[in-house]
């Protein structure tokens, strides 16, 4: 469970978010909506501990206040954040990158054990590829170099499957995806909910949200909560936009 209490966020004395109170339970999907500049992405980055932001209030992960934790510490506590813009990283294969982050996570969770060999790790990864519709050849390519939007997002989904985080924050993860890739994404998100994970989605894609088992929709405006409700709120947004 992730809870934020009286969370305010600023950058160089400019207020971004103001006194937010939100609760994200396990086995739930929460959609954070609002116009550009409403504070949605700043909320996601603040939850992950981005050093750019000055934060006050509490961020409670299973009742532990993690507001002073580094991004790495939050990652190891089980929080995953997708990136809006994924940079290309020449010279590193996808499989090498995945193994590095997996080994770091494995060693943290199992300090007395050795991480699996490259051969064993490849077998672990290959078992996950079919449900994500990932071709094996993608693993040998340079990290995100020349990747389509869908290919980049599939590698992020693969990271989630490997690391098994308890809190999954998806910031515009559907950007640039075709219909087939969005279908794969929807399947994975609903699967994560069935696995009792906490999912937070930031998206402008109402079609994506309509096909998800969403529990709560929260609309932000100018860094404050404008309205919250269940999935029925989508119909109001389709008709009236983000207004009251």
Short mmCIF file of N, CA and C in Angstrom, two decimals, residues 9 43 50 81 97 103 120 182 215 218 225 235 237:
data_model
loop_
_atom_site.label_atom_id
_atom_site.label_comp_id
_atom_site.label_asym_id
_atom_site.label_seq_id
_atom_site.Cartn_x
_atom_site.Cartn_y
_atom_site.Cartn_z
N UNK A 9 4.87 19.74 -3.39
CA UNK A 9 6.08 19.61 -4.20
C UNK A 9 6.35 20.95 -4.88
N UNK A 43 3.93 14.37 -9.88
CA UNK A 43 3.53 13.44 -8.83
C UNK A 43 4.26 12.12 -8.98
N UNK A 50 12.67 11.84 -7.35
CA UNK A 50 13.52 12.62 -8.25
C UNK A 50 14.15 13.79 -7.49
N UNK A 81 8.90 2.89 -11.89
CA UNK A 81 8.35 4.01 -12.66
C UNK A 81 8.79 3.88 -14.11
N UNK A 97 21.71 -5.11 -20.16
CA UNK A 97 21.04 -4.15 -19.30
C UNK A 97 20.08 -4.86 -18.34
N UNK A 103 20.46 -8.54 -11.53
CA UNK A 103 21.47 -8.97 -10.56
C UNK A 103 21.52 -8.04 -9.36
N UNK A 120 21.57 -19.19 -17.48
CA UNK A 120 20.33 -19.37 -16.72
C UNK A 120 19.46 -18.12 -16.83
N UNK A 182 -1.04 -1.74 -27.47
CA UNK A 182 -1.93 -1.30 -26.40
C UNK A 182 -2.70 -2.48 -25.82
N UNK A 215 -10.16 1.19 -10.52
CA UNK A 215 -10.89 1.37 -9.27
C UNK A 215 -11.15 2.84 -8.97
N UNK A 218 -8.55 10.00 -10.39
CA UNK A 218 -8.30 11.27 -9.72
C UNK A 218 -7.88 12.31 -10.76
N UNK A 225 -6.14 18.38 -6.19
CA UNK A 225 -7.14 17.39 -6.59
C UNK A 225 -8.44 18.11 -6.92
N UNK A 235 -16.93 8.72 -18.21
CA UNK A 235 -18.00 9.21 -19.09
C UNK A 235 -18.17 10.72 -18.95
N UNK A 237 -15.82 12.81 -18.09
CA UNK A 237 -14.65 13.43 -18.70
C UNK A 237 -14.80 13.46 -20.22
#
